[in-house]
Coordinates of C-alpha atoms in Angstrom, one line a residue:
M186 CA 0.0 0.0 0.0
H187 CA 2.9 2.4 0.7
G188 CA 4.0 2.0 -2.9
E189 CA 0.6 3.1 -4.1
R190 CA 0.6 6.1 -1.8
F191 CA 4.0 7.3 -3.1
A192 CA 2.7 7.0 -6.6
L193 CA -0.3 9.1 -5.5
V194 CA 2.1 11.7 -4.1
N195 CA 4.0 11.9 -7.4
A196 CA 0.7 12.2 -9.3
L197 CA -0.5 14.9 -7.0
L198 CA 2.8 16.8 -7.2
A199 CA 2.7 16.8 -11.0
T200 CA -0.9 18.1 -11.0
A201 CA -0.6 20.6 -8.2
L202 CA 2.7 22.2 -9.4
M203 CA 1.4 23.0 -12.9
P204 CA 0.0 26.4 -11.9
F205 CA 3.1 27.0 -9.8
A206 CA 5.3 26.6 -12.8
Q207 CA 3.3 29.1 -14.8
A208 CA 3.9 31.7 -12.1
S209 CA 7.5 30.9 -11.4
S210 CA 8.7 33.9 -13.5
A211 CA 6.7 36.3 -11.4
S212 CA 7.3 34.9 -7.9
S213 CA 9.5 32.4 -6.1
D214 CA 7.6 32.3 -2.8
F215 CA 6.5 28.7 -3.0
E216 CA 8.7 26.2 -1.1
A217 CA 8.3 22.5 -1.6
P218 CA 7.4 20.7 1.7
T219 CA 10.1 18.8 3.6
L220 CA 10.4 17.2 6.9
A221 CA 13.3 19.5 8.0
H222 CA 11.0 21.8 10.0
E223 CA 10.0 18.8 12.3
F224 CA 13.5 19.0 13.7
D225 CA 13.1 22.7 14.7
P226 CA 13.2 23.3 18.5
A227 CA 9.8 23.1 20.2
P228 CA 8.7 26.7 21.1
F229 CA 9.0 27.8 24.8
L230 CA 10.4 24.4 25.9
F231 CA 13.9 24.3 27.3
V232 CA 15.3 26.0 24.1
G233 CA 19.1 26.5 24.4
T234 CA 19.4 24.0 27.3
P235 CA 20.5 20.3 27.4
F236 CA 16.8 19.4 27.7
E237 CA 15.8 21.1 24.4
M238 CA 13.4 18.9 22.3
N239 CA 12.4 19.2 18.7
R240 CA 8.8 19.5 17.4
I241 CA 8.3 15.8 16.5
L242 CA 9.3 14.8 20.0
L243 CA 6.8 17.3 21.5
V244 CA 4.1 15.8 19.2
R245 CA 4.9 12.3 20.4
L246 CA 4.8 13.4 24.1
I247 CA 1.4 15.1 23.5
A248 CA 0.0 11.9 21.9
V249 CA 1.2 9.8 24.9
A250 CA -0.2 12.3 27.3
I251 CA -3.7 12.3 25.6
L252 CA -3.8 8.5 25.5
T253 CA -2.8 8.2 29.1
L254 CA -5.3 10.8 30.2
L255 CA -8.1 9.0 28.3
L256 CA -7.3 5.6 29.8
V257 CA -7.0 7.0 33.3
L258 CA -10.4 8.8 33.0
Y259 CA -11.9 5.6 31.5
A260 CA -10.6 3.5 34.4
K261 CA -11.8 5.9 37.1
R262 CA -15.1 7.0 35.7
S263 CA -16.4 4.0 33.9
K264 CA -20.1 3.3 34.5
L265 CA -22.5 0.4 34.0
I266 CA -24.3 2.4 31.3
P267 CA -21.6 4.0 29.3
G268 CA -21.7 7.5 27.9
R269 CA -20.3 8.4 24.5
A270 CA -16.7 8.8 25.5
Q271 CA -16.7 5.6 27.5
A272 CA -18.4 3.8 24.7
M273 CA -15.8 4.9 22.2
M274 CA -13.0 3.8 24.5
E275 CA -14.6 0.5 25.1
T276 CA -15.0 0.0 21.3
L277 CA -11.3 0.5 20.8
L278 CA -10.5 -1.9 23.6
E279 CA -13.0 -4.5 22.5
F280 CA -11.7 -4.3 18.9
S281 CA -8.1 -4.9 20.1
K282 CA -9.3 -7.8 22.3
V283 CA -11.5 -9.6 19.8
S284 CA -10.5 -8.6 16.3
I285 CA -6.7 -8.6 16.9
G286 CA -6.2 -10.9 19.9
E287 CA -8.8 -13.6 20.0
E288 CA -9.3 -14.1 16.3
I289 CA -5.6 -14.4 15.5
L290 CA -4.2 -16.1 18.6
G291 CA -7.0 -18.6 18.7
G292 CA -9.3 -18.0 21.7
E293 CA -9.8 -15.9 24.7
E294 CA -7.5 -17.8 27.0
E295 CA -4.5 -17.5 24.7
A296 CA -5.2 -13.9 23.7
R297 CA -5.4 -12.8 27.4
K298 CA -1.7 -13.4 27.9
Y299 CA -0.8 -11.0 25.1
Q300 CA -3.7 -8.5 25.2
P301 CA -1.8 -5.8 27.2
L302 CA 1.0 -5.9 24.6
L303 CA -1.3 -5.9 21.6
M304 CA -3.5 -3.1 23.0
T305 CA -0.5 -1.0 23.8
I306 CA 0.8 -1.4 20.3
F307 CA -2.6 -0.8 18.7
L308 CA -3.5 2.3 20.7
G309 CA 0.0 3.7 20.7
V310 CA 0.4 3.5 16.9
L311 CA -3.2 4.8 16.4
F312 CA -2.8 7.9 18.6
M313 CA 0.7 8.6 17.1
N314 CA -0.8 8.4 13.6
L315 CA -3.7 10.6 14.3
T316 CA -1.6 13.6 15.4
G317 CA -1.0 14.2 11.7
V318 CA -4.5 15.6 11.2
I319 CA -4.8 17.6 14.4
P320 CA -4.4 21.4 13.8
G321 CA -1.3 22.8 15.5
L322 CA 0.4 19.4 15.6
Q323 CA 0.1 18.5 11.9
I324 CA 2.7 15.7 11.9
A325 CA 2.2 12.1 12.7
G326 CA 4.4 10.9 15.6
T327 CA 5.3 7.9 13.3
S328 CA 6.4 10.1 10.4
L329 CA 10.1 9.8 11.4
I330 CA 11.7 6.4 11.7
G331 CA 12.4 6.5 15.5
M332 CA 8.9 5.7 16.6
P333 CA 8.0 3.0 14.0
L334 CA 11.3 1.4 14.8
I335 CA 10.6 1.3 18.5
F336 CA 7.2 -0.3 18.0
A337 CA 8.8 -2.8 15.6
V338 CA 11.5 -3.7 18.1
V339 CA 8.9 -4.3 20.8
A340 CA 6.9 -6.6 18.5
Y341 CA 10.2 -8.4 17.4
V342 CA 11.3 -9.0 21.0
S343 CA 7.8 -10.1 22.0
F344 CA 7.4 -12.8 19.5
I345 CA 10.8 -14.2 20.2
A346 CA 10.2 -14.1 23.9
A347 CA 6.8 -15.7 23.5
G348 CA 8.3 -18.5 21.4
I349 CA 11.1 -19.2 23.8
K350 CA 8.7 -19.3 26.7
A351 CA 6.4 -21.7 24.9
H352 CA 9.0 -24.1 23.6
G353 CA 12.3 -23.3 25.1
A354 CA 15.1 -21.6 23.2
K355 CA 16.5 -24.7 21.4
D356 CA 13.1 -25.9 20.1
F357 CA 11.9 -22.5 19.2
F358 CA 14.9 -21.6 17.0
K359 CA 14.9 -25.0 15.6
S360 CA 11.3 -24.8 14.6
Q361 CA 11.7 -21.4 13.1
L362 CA 14.9 -22.1 11.1
M363 CA 14.4 -25.8 10.3
P364 CA 10.7 -26.4 9.5
P365 CA 9.7 -30.0 10.0
G366 CA 8.7 -32.2 7.1
V367 CA 11.4 -30.7 4.8
P368 CA 14.1 -33.0 3.3
K369 CA 17.3 -32.4 5.3
V370 CA 19.3 -31.6 2.3
L371 CA 17.1 -28.5 1.7
Y372 CA 18.0 -27.1 5.1
I373 CA 21.2 -25.8 3.5
L374 CA 19.0 -23.5 1.5
M375 CA 16.0 -23.0 3.7
T376 CA 17.7 -22.2 7.0
P377 CA 19.4 -19.0 5.8
L378 CA 16.2 -17.9 4.0
E379 CA 14.1 -18.6 7.2
F380 CA 16.6 -16.7 9.3
L381 CA 16.5 -13.7 6.9
S382 CA 12.7 -13.8 6.6
T383 CA 11.9 -14.3 10.3
F384 CA 14.6 -12.5 12.2
V385 CA 15.8 -9.8 9.8
L386 CA 13.0 -8.8 7.5
R387 CA 10.1 -8.8 9.9
P388 CA 11.1 -5.7 12.0
I389 CA 12.3 -4.0 8.8
T390 CA 9.1 -4.4 7.0
L391 CA 7.0 -3.4 10.0
T392 CA 9.0 -0.2 10.3
I393 CA 9.0 0.7 6.7
R394 CA 5.3 0.0 6.0
L395 CA 4.2 2.3 8.8
L396 CA 6.8 5.0 8.2
A397 CA 6.2 5.1 4.4
N398 CA 2.4 5.5 4.7
M399 CA 2.6 8.2 7.3
V400 CA 5.3 10.2 5.5
A401 CA 3.3 10.0 2.3
G402 CA 0.2 11.2 4.1
H403 CA 2.0 14.1 5.7
F404 CA 3.4 15.3 2.3
I405 CA 0.0 15.1 0.6
L406 CA -1.6 17.2 3.3
V407 CA 1.2 19.7 3.5
L408 CA 1.3 20.0 -0.3
C409 CA -2.5 20.6 -0.5
F410 CA -2.6 23.3 2.2
V411 CA 0.6 25.1 1.4
G412 CA -0.4 25.0 -2.2
T413 CA -3.8 26.5 -1.3
H414 CA -2.1 29.4 0.5
Y415 CA 0.3 30.0 -2.4
L416 CA -2.4 29.9 -5.0
Y417 CA -4.9 32.2 -3.2
F418 CA -2.4 34.8 -2.0
T419 CA 0.5 34.7 -4.6
L420 CA -1.0 33.6 -7.9
S421 CA -3.5 36.3 -8.6
G422 CA -6.5 36.2 -10.8
L423 CA -8.9 33.5 -11.8
P424 CA -6.3 30.6 -12.1
G425 CA -5.2 31.2 -8.5
G426 CA -8.8 31.1 -7.2
V427 CA -9.7 28.0 -9.3
F428 CA -6.6 26.0 -8.5
G429 CA -6.6 27.1 -4.9
S430 CA -10.1 25.9 -4.4
L431 CA -9.2 22.6 -5.9
T432 CA -6.2 22.1 -3.6
L433 CA -8.3 23.2 -0.6
L434 CA -11.0 20.6 -1.5
G435 CA -8.3 18.0 -2.1
G436 CA -6.8 18.8 1.3
I437 CA -10.1 18.3 3.1
V438 CA -10.7 15.0 1.3
F439 CA -7.2 13.8 2.2
V440 CA -7.7 14.7 5.9
A441 CA -10.6 12.2 6.0
F442 CA -8.5 9.7 4.0
E443 CA -5.5 10.1 6.4
L444 CA -7.8 9.4 9.4
F445 CA -8.7 6.1 7.7
I446 CA -5.1 5.3 6.8
G447 CA -3.9 6.1 10.3
A448 CA -6.4 3.7 11.9
L449 CA -5.8 1.0 9.2
Q450 CA -2.0 1.1 9.8
A451 CA -2.5 0.8 13.5
Y452 CA -4.6 -2.3 13.0
I453 CA -2.2 -3.8 10.5
F454 CA 0.8 -3.2 12.8
A455 CA -1.0 -4.8 15.8
M456 CA -2.4 -7.6 13.7
L457 CA 1.0 -8.6 12.3
S458 CA 2.4 -8.5 15.8
A459 CA -0.3 -10.9 16.9
V460 CA 0.4 -13.1 13.8
Y461 CA 4.1 -13.3 14.6
I462 CA 3.4 -14.2 18.2
S463 CA 0.9 -16.9 17.0
L464 CA 3.5 -18.4 14.6
S465 CA 6.1 -18.5 17.3
V466 CA 4.0 -20.2 20.0
S467 CA 2.1 -22.6 17.8
E468 CA 3.3 -26.1 17.0
H469 CA 4.4 -26.5 13.4

C-alpha cells in the first residue's frame, strides 16, 4: 500500500505544481514541503538547554499524554451504562481484544496473555498516527523512523520471547529455522532464508510499512494546504482562485483519508504483531 501512496504523491505533485510553474517567473515564494521543520526546537520548551526537544518529540509526548489521560479517566469514571466517551474507548479496547487478539491467537485464554502488549501497540500507533491531522500538531508521531522502529523492536522481541517461553530456546529456534517435514538436504538453502525472513525482514518491513504510509500522508496534506495558500495569495486572478479551491478541497478529502489510513495502519501493525506471536507459540 505504501508504494501506491507514493505513486499518488507523485501524481498529486505533478498536477498541483502545474500552476506554480506558470507563475515561477513572477514569484518564487512557494517552497516544496520537507520534513526539515520537524527538527526545529519546540517553542518555549527548554530552548538552548540540554533538555531542548524538537517538534516531532513534542508531538509524540502530547500523543502519549492524551492517550494516558483518556485511559485513566476511563478506568476511574467507567459506569455500567456508558456515555459516548466511555463507549468509544470500550469500542477500541474490544476491537483490540477480539479482532486482533482472540481471532488471531485462537481463543480468549491464549489472547489474554498478550492482550496488554497488543492493546499498547494498537492504541500507541493509532494515537501517534492521528496527530498528523490535528491542527497545531500536523505531523504524525510515526512520520520519522524512530517511533516506528521502537514499535517494531517491541513486536520483534515479544514474538521471540513468546516462542522461547512456549517451547524453550532450542526448540523455538529449531522450529523457526528448520521447518519440520522438509528433506534435510534442503535445510542448507532454507535455514538462511528462514533466518532472513523471520529474524531480519520482519522488523524492517514493520518499520518501513508504517513509516512510508505516514510520511506520504504528511506530504500530501502539506502540499495541499501550502499550495492553497500560495495559489490564493500569490498567484493572482482566476487561475489562482480556481486551482486554490481545488487544492483546498483535495486537502479536506485527504484529511478524511488520512484518518482512515492512520487507523488502518495501527490495525495492520498490531495484527501482524499478533500473527508473529501466534506463529512463534504454535506447534508447526
